[in-house]
PDB file of C-alpha atoms in Angstrom:
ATOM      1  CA  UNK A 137      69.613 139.234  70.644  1.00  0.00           C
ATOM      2  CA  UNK A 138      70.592 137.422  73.493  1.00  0.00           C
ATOM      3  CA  UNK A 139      70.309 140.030  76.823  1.00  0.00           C
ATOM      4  CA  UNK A 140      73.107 140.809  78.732  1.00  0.00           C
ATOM      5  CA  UNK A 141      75.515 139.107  76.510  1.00  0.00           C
ATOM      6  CA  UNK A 142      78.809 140.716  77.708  1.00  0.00           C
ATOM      7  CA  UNK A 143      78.175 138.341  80.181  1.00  0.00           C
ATOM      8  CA  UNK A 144      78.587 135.683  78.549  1.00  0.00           C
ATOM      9  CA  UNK A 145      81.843 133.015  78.985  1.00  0.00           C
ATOM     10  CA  UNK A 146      82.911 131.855  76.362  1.00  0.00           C
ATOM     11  CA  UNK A 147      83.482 127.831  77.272  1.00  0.00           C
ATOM     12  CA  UNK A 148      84.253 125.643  74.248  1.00  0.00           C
ATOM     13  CA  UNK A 149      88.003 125.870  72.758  1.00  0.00           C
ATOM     14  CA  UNK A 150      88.962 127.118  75.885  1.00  0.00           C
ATOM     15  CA  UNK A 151      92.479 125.885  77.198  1.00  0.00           C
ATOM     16  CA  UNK A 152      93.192 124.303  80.276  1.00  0.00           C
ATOM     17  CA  UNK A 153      94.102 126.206  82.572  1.00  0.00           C
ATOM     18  CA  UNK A 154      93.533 129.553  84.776  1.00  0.00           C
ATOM     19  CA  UNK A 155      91.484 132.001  82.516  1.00  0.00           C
ATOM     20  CA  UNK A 156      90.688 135.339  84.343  1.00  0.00           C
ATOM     21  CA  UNK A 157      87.180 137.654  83.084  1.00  0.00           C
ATOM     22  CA  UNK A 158      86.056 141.402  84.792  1.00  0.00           C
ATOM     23  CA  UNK A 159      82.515 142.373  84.574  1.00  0.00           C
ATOM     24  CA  UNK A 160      81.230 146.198  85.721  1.00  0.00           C
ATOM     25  CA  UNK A 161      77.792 145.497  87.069  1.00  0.00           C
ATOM     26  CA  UNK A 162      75.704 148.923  86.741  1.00  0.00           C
ATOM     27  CA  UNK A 163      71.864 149.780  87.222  1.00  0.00           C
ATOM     28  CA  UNK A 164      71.150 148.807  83.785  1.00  0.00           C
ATOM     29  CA  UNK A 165      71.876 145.307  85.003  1.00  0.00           C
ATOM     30  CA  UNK A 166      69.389 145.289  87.533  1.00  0.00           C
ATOM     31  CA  UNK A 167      66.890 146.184  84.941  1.00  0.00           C
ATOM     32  CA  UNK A 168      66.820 142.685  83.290  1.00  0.00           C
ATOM     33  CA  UNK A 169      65.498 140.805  86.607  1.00  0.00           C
ATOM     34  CA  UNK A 170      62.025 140.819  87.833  1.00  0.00           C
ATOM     35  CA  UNK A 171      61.771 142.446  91.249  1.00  0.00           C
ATOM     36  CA  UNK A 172      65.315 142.619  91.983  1.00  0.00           C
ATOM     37  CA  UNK A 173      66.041 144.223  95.239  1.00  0.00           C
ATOM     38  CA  UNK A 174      68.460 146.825  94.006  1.00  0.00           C
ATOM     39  CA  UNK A 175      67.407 149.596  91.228  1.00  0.00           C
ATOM     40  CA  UNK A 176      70.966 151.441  91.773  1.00  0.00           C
ATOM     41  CA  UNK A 177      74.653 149.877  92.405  1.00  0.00           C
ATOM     42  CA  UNK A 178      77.780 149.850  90.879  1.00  0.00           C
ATOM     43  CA  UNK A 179      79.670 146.243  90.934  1.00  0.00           C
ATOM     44  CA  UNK A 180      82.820 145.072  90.052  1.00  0.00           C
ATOM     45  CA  UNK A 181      82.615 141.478  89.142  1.00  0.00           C
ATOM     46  CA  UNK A 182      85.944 138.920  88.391  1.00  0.00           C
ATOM     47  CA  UNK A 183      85.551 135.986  87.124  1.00  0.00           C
ATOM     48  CA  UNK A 184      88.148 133.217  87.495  1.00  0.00           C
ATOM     49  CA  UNK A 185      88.016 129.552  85.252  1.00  0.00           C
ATOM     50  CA  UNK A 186      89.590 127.185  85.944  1.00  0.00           C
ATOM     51  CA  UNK A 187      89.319 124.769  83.128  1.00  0.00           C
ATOM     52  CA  UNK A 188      90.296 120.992  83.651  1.00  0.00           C
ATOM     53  CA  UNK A 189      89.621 118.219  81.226  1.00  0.00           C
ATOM     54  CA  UNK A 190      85.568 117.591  81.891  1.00  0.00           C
ATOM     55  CA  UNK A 191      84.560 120.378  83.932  1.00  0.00           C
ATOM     56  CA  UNK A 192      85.320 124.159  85.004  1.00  0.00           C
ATOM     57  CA  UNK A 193      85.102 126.202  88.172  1.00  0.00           C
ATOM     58  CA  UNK A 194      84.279 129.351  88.284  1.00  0.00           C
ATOM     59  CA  UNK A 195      85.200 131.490  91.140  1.00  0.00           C
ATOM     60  CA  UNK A 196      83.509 135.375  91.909  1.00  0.00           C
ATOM     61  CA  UNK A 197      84.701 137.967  93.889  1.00  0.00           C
ATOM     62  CA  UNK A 198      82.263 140.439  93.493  1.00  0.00           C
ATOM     63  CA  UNK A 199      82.602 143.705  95.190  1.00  0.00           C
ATOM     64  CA  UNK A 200      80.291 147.027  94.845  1.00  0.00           C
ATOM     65  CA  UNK A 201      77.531 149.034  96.231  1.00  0.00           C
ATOM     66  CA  UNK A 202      73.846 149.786  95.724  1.00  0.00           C
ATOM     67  CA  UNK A 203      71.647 152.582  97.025  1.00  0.00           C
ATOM     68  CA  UNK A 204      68.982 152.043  99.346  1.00  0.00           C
ATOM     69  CA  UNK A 205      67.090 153.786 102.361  1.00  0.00           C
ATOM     70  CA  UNK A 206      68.647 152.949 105.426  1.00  0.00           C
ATOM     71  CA  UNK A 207      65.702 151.306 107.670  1.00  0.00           C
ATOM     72  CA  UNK A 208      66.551 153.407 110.862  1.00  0.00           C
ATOM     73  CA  UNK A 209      65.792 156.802 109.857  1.00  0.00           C
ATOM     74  CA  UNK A 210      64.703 156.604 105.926  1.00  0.00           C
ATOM     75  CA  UNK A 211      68.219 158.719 104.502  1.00  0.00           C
ATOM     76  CA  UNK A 212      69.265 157.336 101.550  1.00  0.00           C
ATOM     77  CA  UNK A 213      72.677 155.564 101.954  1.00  0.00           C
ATOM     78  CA  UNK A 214      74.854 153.144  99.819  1.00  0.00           C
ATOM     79  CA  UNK A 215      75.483 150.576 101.602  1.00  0.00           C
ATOM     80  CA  UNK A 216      78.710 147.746 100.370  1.00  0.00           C
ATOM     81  CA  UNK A 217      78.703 144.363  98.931  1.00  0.00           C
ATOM     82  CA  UNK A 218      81.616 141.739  98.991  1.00  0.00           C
ATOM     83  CA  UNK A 219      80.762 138.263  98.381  1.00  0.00           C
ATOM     84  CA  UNK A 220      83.163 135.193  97.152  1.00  0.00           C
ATOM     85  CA  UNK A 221      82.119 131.982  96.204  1.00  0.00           C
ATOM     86  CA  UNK A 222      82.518 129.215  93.855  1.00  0.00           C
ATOM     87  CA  UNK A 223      80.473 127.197  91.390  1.00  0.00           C
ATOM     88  CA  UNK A 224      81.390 124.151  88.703  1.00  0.00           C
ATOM     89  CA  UNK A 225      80.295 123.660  85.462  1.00  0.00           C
ATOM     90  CA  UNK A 226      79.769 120.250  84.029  1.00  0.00           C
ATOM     91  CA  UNK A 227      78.946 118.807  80.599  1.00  0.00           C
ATOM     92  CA  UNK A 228      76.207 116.301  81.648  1.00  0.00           C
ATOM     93  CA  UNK A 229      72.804 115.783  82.216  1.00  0.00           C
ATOM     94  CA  UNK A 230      71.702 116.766  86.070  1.00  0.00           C
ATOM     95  CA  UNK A 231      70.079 118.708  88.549  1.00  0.00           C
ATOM     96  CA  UNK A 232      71.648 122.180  88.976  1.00  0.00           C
ATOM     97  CA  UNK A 233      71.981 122.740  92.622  1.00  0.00           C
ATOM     98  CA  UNK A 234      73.663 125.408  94.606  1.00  0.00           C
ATOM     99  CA  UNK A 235      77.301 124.198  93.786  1.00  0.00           C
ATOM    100  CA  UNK A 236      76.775 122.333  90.829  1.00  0.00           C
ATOM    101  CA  UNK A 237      75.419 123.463  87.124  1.00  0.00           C
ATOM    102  CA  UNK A 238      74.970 121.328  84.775  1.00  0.00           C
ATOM    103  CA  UNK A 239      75.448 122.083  80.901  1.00  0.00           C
ATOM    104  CA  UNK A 240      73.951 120.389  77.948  1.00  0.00           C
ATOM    105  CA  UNK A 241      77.284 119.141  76.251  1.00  0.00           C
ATOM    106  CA  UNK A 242      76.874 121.421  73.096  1.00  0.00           C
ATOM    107  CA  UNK A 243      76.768 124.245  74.870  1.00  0.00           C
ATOM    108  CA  UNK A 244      79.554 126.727  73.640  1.00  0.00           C
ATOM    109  CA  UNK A 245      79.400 129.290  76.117  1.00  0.00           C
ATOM    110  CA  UNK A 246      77.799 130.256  79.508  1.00  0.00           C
ATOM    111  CA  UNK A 247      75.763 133.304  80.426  1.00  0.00           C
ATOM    112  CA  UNK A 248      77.114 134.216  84.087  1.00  0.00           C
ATOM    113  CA  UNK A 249      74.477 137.119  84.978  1.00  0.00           C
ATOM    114  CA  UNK A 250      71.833 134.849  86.501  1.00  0.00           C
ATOM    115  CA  UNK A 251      74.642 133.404  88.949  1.00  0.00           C
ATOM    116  CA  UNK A 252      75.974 136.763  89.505  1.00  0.00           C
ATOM    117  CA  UNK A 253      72.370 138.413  90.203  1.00  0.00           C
ATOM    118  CA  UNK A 254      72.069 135.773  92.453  1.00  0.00           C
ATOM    119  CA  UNK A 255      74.878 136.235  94.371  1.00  0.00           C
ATOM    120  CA  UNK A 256      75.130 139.980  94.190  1.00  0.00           C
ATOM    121  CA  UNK A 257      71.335 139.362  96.207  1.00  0.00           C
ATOM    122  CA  UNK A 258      72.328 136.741  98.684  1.00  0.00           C
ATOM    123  CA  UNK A 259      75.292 139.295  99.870  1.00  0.00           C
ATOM    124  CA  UNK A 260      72.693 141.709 100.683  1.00  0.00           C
ATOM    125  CA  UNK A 261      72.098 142.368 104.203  1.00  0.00           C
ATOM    126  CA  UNK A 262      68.807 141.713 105.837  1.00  0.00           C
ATOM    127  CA  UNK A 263      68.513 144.895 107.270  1.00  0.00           C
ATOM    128  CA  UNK A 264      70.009 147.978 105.060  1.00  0.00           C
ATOM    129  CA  UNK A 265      71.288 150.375 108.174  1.00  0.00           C
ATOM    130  CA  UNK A 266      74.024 152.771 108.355  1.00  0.00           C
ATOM    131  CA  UNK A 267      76.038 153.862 110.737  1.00  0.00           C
ATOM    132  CA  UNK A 268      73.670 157.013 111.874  1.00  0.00           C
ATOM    133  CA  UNK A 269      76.250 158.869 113.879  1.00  0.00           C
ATOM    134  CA  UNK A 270      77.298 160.720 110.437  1.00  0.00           C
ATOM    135  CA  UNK A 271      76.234 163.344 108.612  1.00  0.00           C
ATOM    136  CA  UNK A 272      74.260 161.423 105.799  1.00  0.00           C
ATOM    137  CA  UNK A 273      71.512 160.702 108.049  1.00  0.00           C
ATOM    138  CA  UNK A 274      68.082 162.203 109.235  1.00  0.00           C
ATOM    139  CA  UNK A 275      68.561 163.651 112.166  1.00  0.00           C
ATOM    140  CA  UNK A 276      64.791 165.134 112.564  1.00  0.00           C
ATOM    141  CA  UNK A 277      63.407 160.808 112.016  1.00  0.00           C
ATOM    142  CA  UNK A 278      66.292 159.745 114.776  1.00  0.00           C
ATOM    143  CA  UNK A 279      65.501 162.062 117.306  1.00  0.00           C
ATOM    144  CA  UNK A 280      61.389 161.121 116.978  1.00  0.00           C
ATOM    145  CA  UNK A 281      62.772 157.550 117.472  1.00  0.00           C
ATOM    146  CA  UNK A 282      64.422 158.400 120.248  1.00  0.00           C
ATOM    147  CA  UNK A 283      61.419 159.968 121.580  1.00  0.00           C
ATOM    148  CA  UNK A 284      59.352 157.244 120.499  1.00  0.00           C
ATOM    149  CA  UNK A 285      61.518 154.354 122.531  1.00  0.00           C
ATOM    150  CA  UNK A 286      61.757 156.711 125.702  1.00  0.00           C
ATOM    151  CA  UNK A 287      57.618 156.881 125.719  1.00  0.00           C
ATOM    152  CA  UNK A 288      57.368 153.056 125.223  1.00  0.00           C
ATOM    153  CA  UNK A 289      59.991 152.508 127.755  1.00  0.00           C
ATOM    154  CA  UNK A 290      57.967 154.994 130.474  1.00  0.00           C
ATOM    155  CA  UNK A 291      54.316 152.949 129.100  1.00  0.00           C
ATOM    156  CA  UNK A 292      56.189 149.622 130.186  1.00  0.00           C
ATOM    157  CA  UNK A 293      56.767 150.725 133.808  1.00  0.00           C
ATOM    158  CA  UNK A 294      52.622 150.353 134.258  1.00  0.00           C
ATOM    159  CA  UNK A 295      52.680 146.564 133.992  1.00  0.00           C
ATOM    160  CA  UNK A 296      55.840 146.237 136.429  1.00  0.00           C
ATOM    161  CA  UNK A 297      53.349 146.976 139.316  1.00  0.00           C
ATOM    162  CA  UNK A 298      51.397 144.155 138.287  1.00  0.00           C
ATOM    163  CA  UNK A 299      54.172 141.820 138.344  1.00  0.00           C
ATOM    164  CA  UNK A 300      54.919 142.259 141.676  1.00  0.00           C
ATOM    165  CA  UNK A 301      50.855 141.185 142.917  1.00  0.00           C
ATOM    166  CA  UNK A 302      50.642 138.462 144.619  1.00  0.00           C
ATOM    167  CA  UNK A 303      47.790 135.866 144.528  1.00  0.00           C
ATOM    168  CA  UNK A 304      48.075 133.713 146.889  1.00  0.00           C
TER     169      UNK A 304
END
């Protein structure tokens, strides 16, 4: 059995035309990729085809959230996801690239999860921080911060002196 089938689009016998597909993205998901970033979010995934006569594009709008530690003072926070983008889907031989996939011409339909994975990781952001004037977040690790940048702050005032010797 194939894993995470309900993915799956199905692509031959399909009309031309606009075709529209919802996928709920959960944990479970997650579970099916090596070292994926996110153990816990909650997705919501639509698909649009677009079928023409030799090739389809697909568009996402994906939309969800996934739980995480918030780097600045270690509460855990869910922090959102939006991402749109586009790919196309061609019956030849070729090089899948970042815009481009390329199907083997028997192929009946297309497993979307890798794509969406993908993209669900690229719309991460680099640094998962929350806005740590509310309630959801450690108060006790931002104050020692706090404390932490005044000290370094007061340790840097020691080497202005020495900027202002002259030697000559």
């Amino acid at each position: 059995m194939e894993p995470l089938k309900e993915f799956a689009v199905p692509l031959k016998g399909l009309k031309p035309g606009l075709h529209q597909y919802h996928f709920e993205v959960d944990s479970r998901f997650f579970k099916h990729f090596d070292k994926s970033p996110i153990e816990e979010g909650l997705f919501s995934v639509d698909l649009e085809v677009d079928r023409a006569t030799d090739l389809f594009t697909v568009r996402f709008d994906i939309q969800g959230k996934y739980l995480c530690s918030c780097d600045r003072c270690l509460a855990p926070i869910e922090l959102p996801v939006q991402y749109q983008d586009q790919v196309i889907l061609k019956f030849e031989d070729g090089i899948d690239d970042d815009t481009v996939v390329y199907l083997d011409p028997q192929t009946s339909s297309w497993n979307s999860s890798a794509i969406i994975f993908e993209m669900i990781c690229m719309a991460m952001p680099l640094t998962n921080v929350y806005d740590c004037d509310g309630s959801v977040c450690n108060q006790e690790v931002l104050k020692k911060l706090e404390l932490f940048e005044k000290n370094n702050l007061e340790s840097d005032s020691l080497w202005e002196n020495l900027k202002n010797i002259k030697l000559n």
